[in-house]
Amino acid sequence: MKTIIEKINKLRKEKNAVILAHNYQRGEIQDIADFVGDSLALSRKAAETKADVIIFCGVHFMAETAKILSPEKTVILPDENAGCPMANMLTRKELIKFKNEHPGALVVAYVNCSAEIKAEADICCTSANAVKVIESLPEDKEILFVPDQSLGAYVREQTGRKVILWNGYCPTHHRFLIKDVENKKKNYPDAPICIHPEATADVLALADFIGSTSQILSYCRESDKKEFVIGTEIGILHTLRKENPGKIFYPLSVLGDCPSMKLTTLEKVLWSLEDLEYEIKLDEQIRLDAEESVRKMVAIG
Ligand code: 13P
Ligand code: SF4
């Protein structure tokens, strides 16, 4: 009898499918993926792949971004309930009202948002390139940053630009507290504290390194240190430990778990390849408008 991984391997070949996985996915999903990365790298892969089918192991907005960039491909999210709560904290109606309240302002949408929000935005960004994206905009312009207040506040501080925030946030990253950092600093004084910019400003102020998931991976790979404290979703510990067998990684808090990211299992990947479900479908005008904002971001790198 074939194992589940053998069945996945047979089907991915037959259907010319590529499996993309975010750094927060379960270890067994990361291990079978063709490519594992952060939101920015995954968008790039989705745009350049020659596969007919993209099995997107991540959350809904990530699969939607892949569809925005590759409309001719079949993009599949293995669990239709894998949504990002932050992305659901801003509707198109709310964004239009926000824009009307700030005429002339430019809208920067963190990719953790729906296609409708991307379509209304001037440009998108990820946590890996948010500072560069803001710096690419004319200096005299007000910027509406949506939906993440924490990443928005971080880029405002880094760039000194006039950035007005929407009040969305990531429930997972907002679970990190000052006392978590203080405890870890006491217990592991030599370990740099690496934190994702979705954490709150008081916690970020205590970090030794702030970056996207892939930037945290590169930092830990290149550092001479032997121990690290990781302040982002705990799925990333799998890659960190795999890539750095001689180093030790401690989660900043074991509460740093994203339930949506954990919905994808090997069984669901297999079923998604068998049935080509759940397919991402987009209204073509929304897709075209969203594509403009995403492509501008991808070009900035
Ligand atoms: P990255 O863009 O760093 O991969 O993060 C995506 C995300 O959802 C963070 O919570
Ligand atoms: Fe959304 Fe936070 Fe989960 Fe990332 S970790 S997908 S921002 S809820």
Short mmCIF file of N, CA, C and O in Angstrom, two decimals, residues 126-209:
data_model
loop_
_atom_site.label_atom_id
_atom_site.label_comp_id
_atom_site.label_asym_id
_atom_site.label_seq_id
_atom_site.Cartn_x
_atom_site.Cartn_y
_atom_site.Cartn_z
N THR A 126 4.93 43.60 1.99
CA THR A 126 4.97 42.51 2.96
C THR A 126 5.84 43.02 4.11
O THR A 126 6.41 44.12 4.03
N SER A 127 6.01 42.20 5.13
CA SER A 127 6.85 42.66 6.24
C SER A 127 8.32 42.73 5.80
O SER A 127 9.11 43.44 6.39
N ALA A 128 8.66 42.01 4.72
CA ALA A 128 10.05 42.01 4.25
C ALA A 128 10.40 43.31 3.52
O ALA A 128 11.56 43.70 3.47
N ASN A 129 9.41 43.96 2.92
CA ASN A 129 9.76 45.14 2.10
C ASN A 129 8.95 46.40 2.46
O ASN A 129 8.97 47.37 1.71
N ALA A 130 8.26 46.38 3.61
CA ALA A 130 7.37 47.50 3.95
C ALA A 130 8.11 48.85 4.00
O ALA A 130 7.62 49.86 3.49
N VAL A 131 9.31 48.85 4.59
CA VAL A 131 10.05 50.11 4.71
C VAL A 131 10.42 50.63 3.31
O VAL A 131 10.20 51.80 2.98
N LYS A 132 10.92 49.73 2.45
CA LYS A 132 11.29 50.11 1.08
C LYS A 132 10.09 50.63 0.31
O LYS A 132 10.20 51.58 -0.48
N VAL A 133 8.94 49.98 0.49
CA VAL A 133 7.72 50.40 -0.22
C VAL A 133 7.34 51.82 0.20
O VAL A 133 7.08 52.69 -0.63
N ILE A 134 7.35 52.07 1.51
CA ILE A 134 6.99 53.42 2.00
C ILE A 134 7.99 54.45 1.46
O ILE A 134 7.62 55.53 1.02
N GLU A 135 9.27 54.08 1.47
CA GLU A 135 10.29 55.03 0.99
C GLU A 135 10.17 55.30 -0.50
O GLU A 135 10.67 56.31 -1.00
N SER A 136 9.52 54.39 -1.24
CA SER A 136 9.38 54.59 -2.70
C SER A 136 8.29 55.62 -3.02
O SER A 136 8.17 56.06 -4.16
N LEU A 137 7.50 56.01 -2.02
CA LEU A 137 6.36 56.91 -2.29
C LEU A 137 6.76 58.38 -2.11
O LEU A 137 7.66 58.68 -1.30
N PRO A 138 6.12 59.30 -2.85
CA PRO A 138 6.49 60.71 -2.74
C PRO A 138 6.42 61.22 -1.29
O PRO A 138 5.48 60.88 -0.57
N GLU A 139 7.44 62.00 -0.90
CA GLU A 139 7.58 62.39 0.51
C GLU A 139 6.46 63.28 1.03
O GLU A 139 6.19 63.31 2.23
N ASP A 140 5.82 64.02 0.12
CA ASP A 140 4.79 64.96 0.59
C ASP A 140 3.43 64.29 0.80
O ASP A 140 2.48 64.94 1.21
N LYS A 141 3.33 63.01 0.52
CA LYS A 141 2.03 62.33 0.59
C LYS A 141 1.78 61.71 1.95
O LYS A 141 2.68 61.10 2.54
N GLU A 142 0.54 61.85 2.41
CA GLU A 142 0.09 61.11 3.59
C GLU A 142 -0.09 59.65 3.17
O GLU A 142 -0.49 59.40 2.03
N ILE A 143 0.15 58.73 4.09
CA ILE A 143 0.02 57.31 3.74
C ILE A 143 -0.98 56.64 4.69
O ILE A 143 -0.84 56.75 5.92
N LEU A 144 -1.96 55.97 4.11
CA LEU A 144 -2.87 55.16 4.93
C LEU A 144 -2.32 53.74 4.91
O LEU A 144 -2.20 53.14 3.84
N PHE A 145 -1.95 53.23 6.07
CA PHE A 145 -1.38 51.89 6.12
C PHE A 145 -2.43 50.94 6.69
O PHE A 145 -2.91 51.12 7.80
N VAL A 146 -2.78 49.90 5.89
CA VAL A 146 -3.82 48.94 6.31
C VAL A 146 -3.34 47.52 6.10
O VAL A 146 -2.50 47.29 5.24
N PRO A 147 -3.88 46.47 6.77
CA PRO A 147 -4.72 46.62 7.96
C PRO A 147 -3.94 46.53 9.27
O PRO A 147 -4.54 46.69 10.32
N ASP A 148 -2.60 46.31 9.21
CA ASP A 148 -1.87 46.00 10.45
C ASP A 148 -1.30 47.23 11.15
O ASP A 148 -0.33 47.83 10.68
N GLN A 149 -1.88 47.56 12.30
CA GLN A 149 -1.40 48.73 13.05
C GLN A 149 0.05 48.55 13.54
O GLN A 149 0.79 49.53 13.64
N SER A 150 0.47 47.32 13.83
CA SER A 150 1.81 47.14 14.40
C SER A 150 2.90 47.31 13.33
O SER A 150 3.87 48.04 13.53
N LEU A 151 2.71 46.63 12.19
CA LEU A 151 3.69 46.82 11.11
C LEU A 151 3.67 48.28 10.65
O LEU A 151 4.73 48.88 10.39
N GLY A 152 2.48 48.87 10.60
CA GLY A 152 2.35 50.27 10.19
C GLY A 152 3.12 51.20 11.13
O GLY A 152 3.83 52.11 10.69
N ALA A 153 2.97 50.96 12.45
CA ALA A 153 3.66 51.82 13.42
C ALA A 153 5.17 51.62 13.31
O ALA A 153 5.96 52.58 13.42
N TYR A 154 5.58 50.39 13.03
CA TYR A 154 7.01 50.10 12.90
C TYR A 154 7.60 50.83 11.68
O TYR A 154 8.64 51.49 11.78
N VAL A 155 6.91 50.79 10.54
CA VAL A 155 7.45 51.47 9.36
C VAL A 155 7.39 52.99 9.51
O VAL A 155 8.25 53.70 9.01
N ARG A 156 6.39 53.46 10.24
CA ARG A 156 6.32 54.91 10.49
C ARG A 156 7.55 55.35 11.28
O ARG A 156 8.19 56.35 10.98
N GLU A 157 7.91 54.55 12.28
CA GLU A 157 9.08 54.88 13.10
C GLU A 157 10.37 54.79 12.27
O GLU A 157 11.24 55.64 12.37
N GLN A 158 10.47 53.78 11.43
CA GLN A 158 11.67 53.58 10.61
C GLN A 158 11.85 54.64 9.54
O GLN A 158 12.97 54.97 9.18
N THR A 159 10.74 55.14 9.01
CA THR A 159 10.85 56.04 7.86
C THR A 159 10.60 57.51 8.23
O THR A 159 10.93 58.40 7.44
N GLY A 160 9.97 57.76 9.39
CA GLY A 160 9.63 59.13 9.78
C GLY A 160 8.55 59.74 8.89
O GLY A 160 8.32 60.95 8.90
N ARG A 161 7.85 58.90 8.13
CA ARG A 161 6.82 59.41 7.21
C ARG A 161 5.47 59.56 7.92
O ARG A 161 5.23 58.95 8.96
N LYS A 162 4.59 60.38 7.28
CA LYS A 162 3.27 60.58 7.89
C LYS A 162 2.39 59.38 7.52
O LYS A 162 1.83 59.30 6.42
N VAL A 163 2.32 58.43 8.44
CA VAL A 163 1.58 57.19 8.19
C VAL A 163 0.37 57.13 9.13
O VAL A 163 0.54 57.25 10.36
N ILE A 164 -0.80 56.98 8.57
CA ILE A 164 -2.02 56.88 9.39
C ILE A 164 -2.42 55.40 9.41
O ILE A 164 -2.45 54.73 8.36
N LEU A 165 -2.71 54.91 10.61
CA LEU A 165 -2.89 53.46 10.77
C LEU A 165 -4.35 53.03 10.80
O LEU A 165 -5.19 53.73 11.35
N TRP A 166 -4.61 51.85 10.25
CA TRP A 166 -5.87 51.15 10.49
C TRP A 166 -5.64 50.31 11.74
O TRP A 166 -4.50 50.06 12.12
N ASN A 167 -6.74 49.88 12.42
CA ASN A 167 -6.51 49.25 13.73
C ASN A 167 -6.52 47.71 13.72
O ASN A 167 -6.81 47.09 14.73
N GLY A 168 -6.20 47.10 12.58
CA GLY A 168 -6.12 45.64 12.53
C GLY A 168 -4.86 45.14 13.22
O GLY A 168 -3.93 45.92 13.48
N TYR A 169 -4.84 43.87 13.53
CA TYR A 169 -3.66 43.30 14.19
C TYR A 169 -3.67 41.79 14.05
O TYR A 169 -4.71 41.18 13.72
N CYS A 170 -2.54 41.18 14.34
CA CYS A 170 -2.44 39.71 14.31
C CYS A 170 -2.61 39.18 15.73
O CYS A 170 -1.77 39.45 16.59
N PRO A 171 -3.67 38.40 15.97
CA PRO A 171 -3.90 37.89 17.33
C PRO A 171 -2.73 37.03 17.82
O PRO A 171 -2.41 37.04 19.01
N THR A 172 -2.08 36.33 16.93
CA THR A 172 -0.96 35.46 17.32
C THR A 172 0.22 36.31 17.82
O THR A 172 0.75 36.06 18.90
N HIS A 173 0.61 37.29 17.04
CA HIS A 173 1.78 38.10 17.43
C HIS A 173 1.49 39.05 18.59
O HIS A 173 2.40 39.45 19.31
N HIS A 174 0.20 39.39 18.76
CA HIS A 174 -0.12 40.27 19.89
C HIS A 174 -0.15 39.50 21.22
O HIS A 174 -0.33 40.09 22.27
N ARG A 175 0.06 38.19 21.16
CA ARG A 175 0.14 37.43 22.42
C ARG A 175 1.52 37.56 23.07
O ARG A 175 1.71 37.16 24.21
N PHE A 176 2.50 38.07 22.32
CA PHE A 176 3.83 38.25 22.92
C PHE A 176 3.80 39.45 23.87
O PHE A 176 3.32 40.53 23.50
N LEU A 177 4.33 39.24 25.07
CA LEU A 177 4.28 40.30 26.09
C LEU A 177 5.69 40.69 26.52
O LEU A 177 6.64 39.89 26.34
N ILE A 178 5.80 41.89 27.12
CA ILE A 178 7.11 42.35 27.62
C ILE A 178 7.69 41.32 28.58
O ILE A 178 8.88 41.00 28.54
N LYS A 179 6.83 40.74 29.42
CA LYS A 179 7.36 39.78 30.41
C LYS A 179 7.95 38.54 29.73
O LYS A 179 8.88 37.92 30.26
N ASP A 180 7.46 38.17 28.53
CA ASP A 180 8.05 37.02 27.81
C ASP A 180 9.49 37.36 27.44
O ASP A 180 10.39 36.53 27.56
N VAL A 181 9.69 38.59 26.97
CA VAL A 181 11.04 39.00 26.56
C VAL A 181 11.95 39.06 27.79
O VAL A 181 13.08 38.54 27.78
N GLU A 182 11.43 39.65 28.87
CA GLU A 182 12.24 39.77 30.08
C GLU A 182 12.65 38.39 30.61
O GLU A 182 13.81 38.17 30.96
N ASN A 183 11.71 37.46 30.63
CA ASN A 183 12.04 36.09 31.10
C ASN A 183 13.11 35.44 30.25
O ASN A 183 14.05 34.84 30.76
N LYS A 184 12.96 35.59 28.94
CA LYS A 184 13.92 34.93 28.04
C LYS A 184 15.29 35.58 28.16
O LYS A 184 16.32 34.91 28.12
N LYS A 185 15.31 36.91 28.33
CA LYS A 185 16.61 37.61 28.46
C LYS A 185 17.31 37.13 29.74
O LYS A 185 18.53 36.99 29.77
N LYS A 186 16.52 36.90 30.79
CA LYS A 186 17.10 36.44 32.06
C LYS A 186 17.64 35.00 31.91
O LYS A 186 18.75 34.70 32.32
N ASN A 187 16.85 34.15 31.28
CA ASN A 187 17.24 32.73 31.17
C ASN A 187 18.31 32.47 30.11
O ASN A 187 19.10 31.54 30.25
N TYR A 188 18.28 33.26 29.03
CA TYR A 188 19.22 33.02 27.92
C TYR A 188 19.89 34.34 27.54
O TYR A 188 19.63 34.90 26.47
N PRO A 189 20.74 34.87 28.41
CA PRO A 189 21.28 36.23 28.19
C PRO A 189 22.09 36.38 26.89
O PRO A 189 22.20 37.49 26.37
N ASP A 190 22.62 35.27 26.37
CA ASP A 190 23.43 35.39 25.13
C ASP A 190 22.59 35.26 23.86
O ASP A 190 23.13 35.39 22.76
N ALA A 191 21.33 34.91 24.02
CA ALA A 191 20.51 34.64 22.82
C ALA A 191 19.87 35.92 22.28
O ALA A 191 19.10 36.57 23.00
N PRO A 192 20.17 36.29 21.01
CA PRO A 192 19.48 37.46 20.45
C PRO A 192 17.98 37.19 20.37
O PRO A 192 17.55 36.07 20.10
N ILE A 193 17.19 38.24 20.62
CA ILE A 193 15.72 38.11 20.57
C ILE A 193 15.29 38.59 19.18
O ILE A 193 15.47 39.76 18.84
N CYS A 194 14.73 37.69 18.38
CA CYS A 194 14.32 38.01 17.00
C CYS A 194 12.79 38.08 16.96
O CYS A 194 12.13 37.09 17.32
N ILE A 195 12.25 39.20 16.51
CA ILE A 195 10.79 39.36 16.56
C ILE A 195 10.23 39.86 15.22
O ILE A 195 10.85 40.70 14.54
N HIS A 196 9.06 39.34 14.88
CA HIS A 196 8.36 39.76 13.65
C HIS A 196 7.68 41.11 13.91
O HIS A 196 7.12 41.32 15.00
N PRO A 197 7.68 42.03 12.92
CA PRO A 197 7.10 43.36 13.16
C PRO A 197 5.59 43.39 13.37
O PRO A 197 5.03 44.47 13.58
N GLU A 198 4.92 42.25 13.33
CA GLU A 198 3.49 42.23 13.69
C GLU A 198 3.29 42.27 15.20
O GLU A 198 2.16 42.38 15.68
N ALA A 199 4.39 42.15 15.98
CA ALA A 199 4.27 42.23 17.44
C ALA A 199 4.03 43.69 17.84
O ALA A 199 4.24 44.62 17.04
N THR A 200 3.62 43.91 19.09
CA THR A 200 3.31 45.28 19.54
C THR A 200 4.61 46.08 19.72
O THR A 200 5.69 45.51 19.95
N ALA A 201 4.48 47.42 19.67
CA ALA A 201 5.66 48.30 19.71
C ALA A 201 6.47 48.13 21.00
O ALA A 201 7.71 48.17 20.97
N ASP A 202 5.79 47.92 22.14
CA ASP A 202 6.53 47.78 23.41
C ASP A 202 7.41 46.53 23.40
O ASP A 202 8.52 46.53 23.93
N VAL A 203 6.94 45.48 22.77
CA VAL A 203 7.71 44.24 22.67
C VAL A 203 8.84 44.40 21.64
O VAL A 203 10.00 44.03 21.89
N LEU A 204 8.50 45.02 20.51
CA LEU A 204 9.52 45.24 19.46
C LEU A 204 10.68 46.09 19.97
O LEU A 204 11.83 45.89 19.57
N ALA A 205 10.36 47.01 20.89
CA ALA A 205 11.40 47.91 21.42
C ALA A 205 12.49 47.11 22.14
O ALA A 205 13.62 47.58 22.28
N LEU A 206 12.18 45.89 22.57
CA LEU A 206 13.16 45.08 23.31
C LEU A 206 13.88 44.07 22.42
O LEU A 206 14.70 43.29 22.90
N ALA A 207 13.56 44.07 21.12
CA ALA A 207 14.14 43.06 20.22
C ALA A 207 15.58 43.39 19.84
O ALA A 207 15.97 44.56 19.79
N ASP A 208 16.37 42.35 19.57
CA ASP A 208 17.71 42.56 19.01
C ASP A 208 17.65 42.57 17.49
O ASP A 208 18.50 43.14 16.82
N PHE A 209 16.66 41.86 16.93
CA PHE A 209 16.50 41.83 15.48
C PHE A 209 15.01 41.82 15.16
O PHE A 209 14.25 41.07 15.76
#
